[in-house]
Coordinates of C-alpha atoms and ligand atoms in Angstrom, one line a residue:
M1 CA 44.4 82.0 11.1
L2 CA 47.9 83.6 12.1
Q3 CA 50.8 81.3 13.4
Y4 CA 52.3 82.7 16.3
P5 CA 56.1 81.9 16.7
R6 CA 57.1 80.4 19.9
K7 CA 57.5 82.8 23.1
N8 CA 58.8 82.8 26.5
D9 CA 56.1 83.7 29.2
L10 CA 58.1 86.8 31.0
A11 CA 55.4 89.0 31.1
Q12 CA 52.3 89.0 33.4
I13 CA 49.6 89.2 30.8
P14 CA 46.8 90.3 30.5
T15 CA 47.6 93.2 32.0
P16 CA 44.2 95.4 33.4
L17 CA 42.5 97.7 31.4
L18 CA 41.2 99.9 34.1
P19 CA 39.1 103.4 33.6
L20 CA 40.4 106.8 34.8
D21 CA 36.9 108.2 36.5
R22 CA 38.8 111.4 38.1
A23 CA 40.9 111.9 34.8
S24 CA 38.2 112.0 32.6
E25 CA 36.3 113.9 34.6
R26 CA 39.3 116.8 35.0
W27 CA 40.4 116.4 31.3
G28 CA 38.3 114.2 29.4
C29 CA 35.9 116.8 27.7
G30 CA 33.4 114.4 27.7
H31 CA 35.7 111.1 26.2
R32 CA 35.9 108.1 28.9
L33 CA 39.6 107.5 29.7
W34 CA 41.1 104.1 30.1
V35 CA 44.4 102.9 30.7
K36 CA 46.0 99.7 29.9
R37 CA 48.4 98.4 32.7
D38 CA 51.4 97.4 30.7
D39 CA 53.8 99.2 33.6
L40 CA 52.7 95.9 35.2
T41 CA 53.9 93.4 33.3
G42 CA 56.7 92.7 35.7
S43 CA 58.3 94.2 38.3
A44 CA 61.8 94.7 37.4
L45 CA 60.9 93.7 33.8
S46 CA 58.3 96.3 34.1
G47 CA 56.9 98.0 30.9
N48 CA 56.4 97.4 27.4
K49 CA 59.7 96.0 26.0
V50 CA 58.7 92.5 27.6
R51 CA 56.1 91.8 25.4
K52 CA 58.7 91.8 22.9
L53 CA 61.3 90.2 24.6
E54 CA 58.9 87.1 25.3
Y55 CA 59.4 86.4 21.3
I56 CA 63.0 88.0 20.7
T57 CA 64.2 85.2 23.6
A58 CA 63.0 82.4 22.1
H59 CA 64.2 83.1 18.8
A60 CA 67.4 83.4 20.4
Q61 CA 67.3 80.2 22.1
D62 CA 65.4 78.4 19.3
H63 CA 68.6 79.6 17.1
G64 CA 71.6 78.5 19.6
F65 CA 72.2 82.0 20.9
D66 CA 73.7 82.3 24.2
T67 CA 74.1 85.8 24.6
L68 CA 71.9 88.7 23.8
I69 CA 73.7 92.0 23.0
T70 CA 71.3 95.3 22.5
C71 CA 72.0 99.3 23.0
G72 CA 70.2 102.1 24.1
G73 CA 70.5 105.2 26.3
I74 CA 72.1 105.1 29.5
Q75 CA 68.7 105.0 31.3
S76 CA 67.5 102.8 28.5
N77 CA 64.3 100.6 30.0
H78 CA 64.9 98.1 27.2
C79 CA 68.1 97.7 28.4
R80 CA 67.2 96.9 31.5
A81 CA 64.4 94.8 30.7
T82 CA 66.8 92.4 28.5
A83 CA 69.0 92.4 31.3
F84 CA 66.6 90.5 33.7
A85 CA 65.1 88.6 30.8
G86 CA 68.4 87.3 30.2
A87 CA 68.7 86.7 34.1
Q88 CA 65.7 84.7 33.9
L89 CA 66.3 82.7 31.1
G90 CA 69.9 81.8 32.0
L91 CA 71.2 83.7 29.0
S92 CA 74.2 86.5 29.0
V93 CA 73.2 90.1 28.1
H94 CA 76.2 92.6 27.0
L95 CA 74.5 96.4 26.7
I96 CA 75.8 99.0 24.7
L97 CA 75.0 102.5 26.4
R98 CA 74.8 105.9 25.0
G99 CA 76.1 108.3 27.4
L100 CA 78.8 108.3 29.7
E101 CA 78.7 107.7 33.8
E102 CA 78.2 110.5 35.8
G103 CA 77.5 110.5 39.3
P104 CA 76.0 107.8 41.6
R105 CA 74.5 104.5 39.4
D106 CA 70.9 105.2 39.8
G107 CA 67.6 103.6 38.3
N108 CA 67.8 101.4 35.1
L109 CA 71.5 101.6 35.0
L110 CA 71.7 100.3 38.6
L111 CA 69.5 97.8 37.8
D112 CA 71.2 96.6 34.8
H113 CA 74.3 96.1 37.0
L114 CA 72.2 94.1 39.7
A115 CA 71.0 91.9 36.8
G116 CA 74.4 90.8 36.0
A117 CA 74.8 92.6 32.2
T118 CA 78.0 93.7 31.0
V119 CA 78.0 97.4 30.3
N120 CA 79.9 99.4 28.3
C121 CA 79.2 102.9 28.0
Y122 CA 80.2 105.2 24.8
S123 CA 79.9 108.9 24.5
T124 CA 76.8 110.2 22.4
R125 CA 79.4 110.7 19.6
E126 CA 80.9 107.2 19.8
Y127 CA 77.8 105.6 19.7
V128 CA 76.0 107.5 17.1
E129 CA 78.8 107.2 14.5
G130 CA 79.7 103.9 15.8
L131 CA 77.1 101.7 16.7
D132 CA 76.8 99.5 14.1
G133 CA 80.6 98.6 14.4
L134 CA 80.1 98.5 18.2
F135 CA 77.5 95.3 17.4
E136 CA 80.2 93.8 15.4
Q137 CA 83.0 94.2 17.3
W138 CA 81.2 92.5 20.5
Q139 CA 79.5 89.8 18.1
A140 CA 83.4 88.7 16.9
H141 CA 84.5 89.1 20.3
Y142 CA 81.8 86.3 21.6
A143 CA 82.3 84.4 18.6
A144 CA 86.2 84.6 19.1
L145 CA 84.9 82.7 22.4
G146 CA 82.9 80.0 21.1
R147 CA 80.0 81.8 22.2
K148 CA 77.2 82.9 19.7
A149 CA 75.8 86.5 20.6
L150 CA 72.3 87.6 18.9
A151 CA 72.3 91.8 18.3
I152 CA 68.8 93.1 19.2
P153 CA 68.2 96.5 17.7
T154 CA 67.3 99.8 19.8
G155 CA 63.6 98.9 21.7
G156 CA 63.7 95.2 20.7
S157 CA 61.8 96.9 17.7
D158 CA 62.0 94.3 14.5
G159 CA 59.7 92.2 12.9
I160 CA 60.3 89.4 15.5
G161 CA 59.5 92.4 18.7
L162 CA 56.5 93.1 16.7
W163 CA 54.7 89.8 17.6
G164 CA 54.4 91.2 21.5
Y165 CA 52.2 93.9 20.2
I166 CA 50.1 92.2 17.6
A167 CA 49.4 89.5 20.5
A168 CA 48.8 92.5 22.8
C169 CA 45.9 93.5 20.4
E170 CA 44.0 90.3 20.8
E171 CA 44.4 90.9 24.7
L172 CA 42.7 94.2 24.1
K173 CA 40.0 93.4 22.2
A174 CA 38.7 90.9 24.9
D175 CA 39.1 94.1 27.0
F176 CA 37.2 95.9 25.1
G177 CA 34.5 93.3 25.2
H178 CA 34.4 93.1 28.8
A179 CA 34.3 97.3 29.4
N180 CA 31.9 97.7 26.5
I181 CA 33.8 99.6 24.6
E182 CA 32.8 100.0 20.8
R183 CA 35.2 101.7 19.5
A184 CA 38.5 103.3 21.0
H185 CA 41.5 105.6 20.6
I186 CA 44.5 103.9 21.6
V187 CA 47.6 106.6 22.5
T188 CA 51.0 105.3 22.8
A189 CA 54.5 106.9 23.3
T190 CA 56.6 106.3 20.3
G191 CA 60.5 105.8 20.4
S192 CA 61.9 103.2 18.5
G193 CA 58.3 102.3 17.2
G194 CA 58.0 98.8 17.4
T195 CA 55.1 99.4 20.1
Q196 CA 53.4 101.6 17.5
A197 CA 54.1 99.1 14.8
G198 CA 52.9 95.8 16.5
L199 CA 49.6 97.7 17.8
T200 CA 49.4 99.3 14.3
L201 CA 49.6 95.7 12.6
G202 CA 47.7 94.0 15.1
A203 CA 44.8 96.1 15.1
A204 CA 44.4 95.6 11.3
L205 CA 45.1 91.8 11.7
H206 CA 42.5 91.2 14.8
Q207 CA 39.9 93.9 13.6
L208 CA 40.4 95.7 16.7
P209 CA 38.1 98.7 16.4
A210 CA 40.7 101.1 17.4
D211 CA 42.5 103.9 15.6
V212 CA 46.6 103.7 17.3
W213 CA 48.0 107.0 17.4
G214 CA 51.9 107.2 18.2
V215 CA 53.1 110.5 20.6
N216 CA 57.0 110.6 19.5
V217 CA 59.1 111.3 22.3
C218 CA 62.1 111.7 19.4
D219 CA 62.4 112.7 15.5
D220 CA 59.4 113.5 14.0
E221 CA 56.0 112.2 12.3
Q222 CA 57.8 111.3 9.1
Y223 CA 60.4 109.4 11.3
F224 CA 57.5 107.4 12.5
I225 CA 55.6 106.8 9.2
D226 CA 58.7 105.5 8.0
K227 CA 60.0 103.1 10.5
V228 CA 56.8 101.6 11.1
A229 CA 56.5 100.3 7.7
A230 CA 59.8 99.2 7.8
D231 CA 59.3 97.3 10.9
I232 CA 56.3 95.9 9.1
A233 CA 57.9 95.2 5.9
H234 CA 60.6 93.2 8.2
W235 CA 58.0 91.3 9.9
H236 CA 56.5 90.3 6.0
S237 CA 59.9 89.3 4.9
L238 CA 60.4 87.1 8.3
Y239 CA 56.6 85.2 7.9
P240 CA 55.8 85.6 4.1
E241 CA 52.9 83.5 4.8
A242 CA 51.3 85.8 7.0
P243 CA 48.5 88.0 5.7
A244 CA 48.8 91.6 4.0
V245 CA 47.0 94.1 5.7
D246 CA 46.2 97.6 5.4
Y247 CA 46.9 100.0 8.1
A248 CA 47.4 103.9 8.9
T249 CA 50.5 105.1 10.7
R250 CA 49.1 107.8 12.8
V251 CA 51.3 110.3 14.8
L252 CA 50.6 113.1 17.1
D253 CA 54.0 115.4 16.6
G254 CA 55.0 118.1 18.7
Y255 CA 55.7 116.4 22.1
V256 CA 59.2 116.1 22.1
G257 CA 59.8 118.9 23.9
P258 CA 63.2 120.0 25.0
G259 CA 64.7 116.4 23.4
Y260 CA 64.6 112.8 23.6
G261 CA 65.0 111.9 27.8
K262 CA 64.4 115.7 28.7
A263 CA 61.2 117.1 29.7
G264 CA 59.4 120.5 30.4
A265 CA 58.1 121.9 33.9
E266 CA 54.4 121.1 32.4
V267 CA 55.6 117.1 32.1
F268 CA 56.6 117.0 35.3
D269 CA 53.8 118.8 36.5
L270 CA 51.2 116.3 34.9
I271 CA 53.2 113.3 36.2
A272 CA 52.6 114.7 39.8
Q273 CA 48.9 115.3 39.4
L274 CA 48.2 111.8 37.7
A275 CA 50.2 110.1 40.4
A276 CA 47.9 111.9 43.5
L277 CA 44.6 111.8 41.2
E278 CA 44.7 108.1 40.2
G279 CA 47.6 106.7 41.6
I280 CA 49.3 106.0 38.5
V281 CA 53.2 106.8 37.9
L282 CA 54.1 108.0 34.3
D283 CA 57.6 108.8 33.6
P284 CA 59.3 112.2 32.2
V285 CA 61.3 110.3 28.8
Y286 CA 58.0 108.5 27.6
T287 CA 54.7 108.0 29.4
G288 CA 54.3 111.5 30.7
K289 CA 54.7 113.2 27.5
A290 CA 52.7 110.6 25.8
F291 CA 49.5 111.6 28.4
R292 CA 50.7 115.4 28.1
G293 CA 49.9 115.0 24.0
M294 CA 46.9 112.9 24.8
L295 CA 45.4 115.7 26.8
D296 CA 46.1 118.7 24.5
E297 CA 44.7 116.5 21.6
I298 CA 41.7 115.7 23.5
A299 CA 41.3 119.6 24.5
A300 CA 42.1 120.4 20.6
G301 CA 39.1 118.2 19.5
R302 CA 41.2 115.5 17.7
F303 CA 39.0 112.7 18.8
T304 CA 35.6 113.8 18.7
G305 CA 33.3 111.5 18.0
C306 CA 34.6 108.6 19.6
Q307 CA 33.9 108.4 23.2
D308 CA 36.4 106.3 24.3
I309 CA 40.2 106.4 24.8
V310 CA 42.9 104.3 25.7
F311 CA 46.0 105.2 27.2
M312 CA 48.8 102.5 26.4
H313 CA 51.2 102.4 30.1
T314 CA 54.2 101.4 28.7
G315 CA 55.9 101.4 31.9
G316 CA 59.2 103.8 32.6
I317 CA 58.8 103.9 36.5
F318 CA 62.9 103.7 36.7
G319 CA 63.3 106.5 34.7
V320 CA 61.2 109.0 37.4
F321 CA 64.4 108.5 40.0
P322 CA 67.4 109.8 38.3
Q323 CA 65.1 113.1 37.2
A324 CA 64.0 113.4 40.4
E325 CA 65.4 117.1 40.8
G326 CA 62.6 118.0 37.7
F327 CA 59.8 118.0 40.1
R328 CA 58.7 121.3 42.1
W329 CA 57.3 121.1 45.3
Ligands
PLP1 C1 60.4 102.4 24.9 C2 59.6 102.6 25.5 C3 58.3 103.4 24.8 C4 58.4 103.4 23.6 O1 58.1 102.1 22.5 P1 58.7 101.7 21.5 O2 58.7 100.4 21.1 O3 60.1 101.8 21.2 O4 58.7 102.7 20.2 C5 57.4 103.8 25.4 N1 57.3 103.6 26.7 C6 58.4 103.4 27.7 C7 58.3 103.4 28.9 C8 59.5 102.8 27.1 O5 60.3 102.3 27.8

């Protein structure tokens, strides 16, 4: 029996697993396409980070922390979700963001401020060279005030956050039963690696009949093989009584495009096509690239021999608005 730590109920779960009939017909090459709607885990709390934050926030409360410090890009979904989780639980949130503010506040950055988070924006250089120091500096700042601040790593991807997607695999197992799915490929965007690591580990722990694939939106295949291993090793170090399992890390590399947070025209076109075809909104940073990658790999025959393919919709809708100029009408 797997012993889960305490969590806060923040996410609207279970999320629906829905068939994409028209998308299957258009792009499936004989496969049945499904979407796991983790974009519906909440309204402001939307997306995959909420599942991780259920465990991370409980850990914070149980260890006497009153403040959450975390980091990410200026339009980080994780930072926005942390800001709202903090607001819901009465914890203060301090965000260290990569990128300087330009133009009007939009998307996730606007929401960070609405949720009352303290926000500091740094140039990419200051952020990349000094991130550890910034965490230490702000933790010391709160300590001097008699407060206690938890440093949450990028994307909430660590041994604690992993529980969110370990638990999601139990949910998927029940979904597979209801949908008569015997075996599937699961495709998710991967950015800080925690969702992929949680799904990979959870599938092994719960004997979910599925291969988990991460479409990387930054870095490369080797980076994610190492990151998944590091997250799982961290999980084992925190929960030494948990069972050891064999797992395989599967990465679909080649869909980063111009860079993290930057998408090519083919991604914007696909976002518009899927929204009109199925009423589902992807984003240009994560899910648009992952869906594009999934379709290209289907066409290339990567998944032959297995009928069902589940796309993990990890959220990201607020990232659409700051990039509205990318769409061609
Ligand atoms: C953070 C994020 C991801 C990637 O998840 P990781 O656990 O960081 O790899 C995918 N999609 C969206 C919308 C995200 O915000």
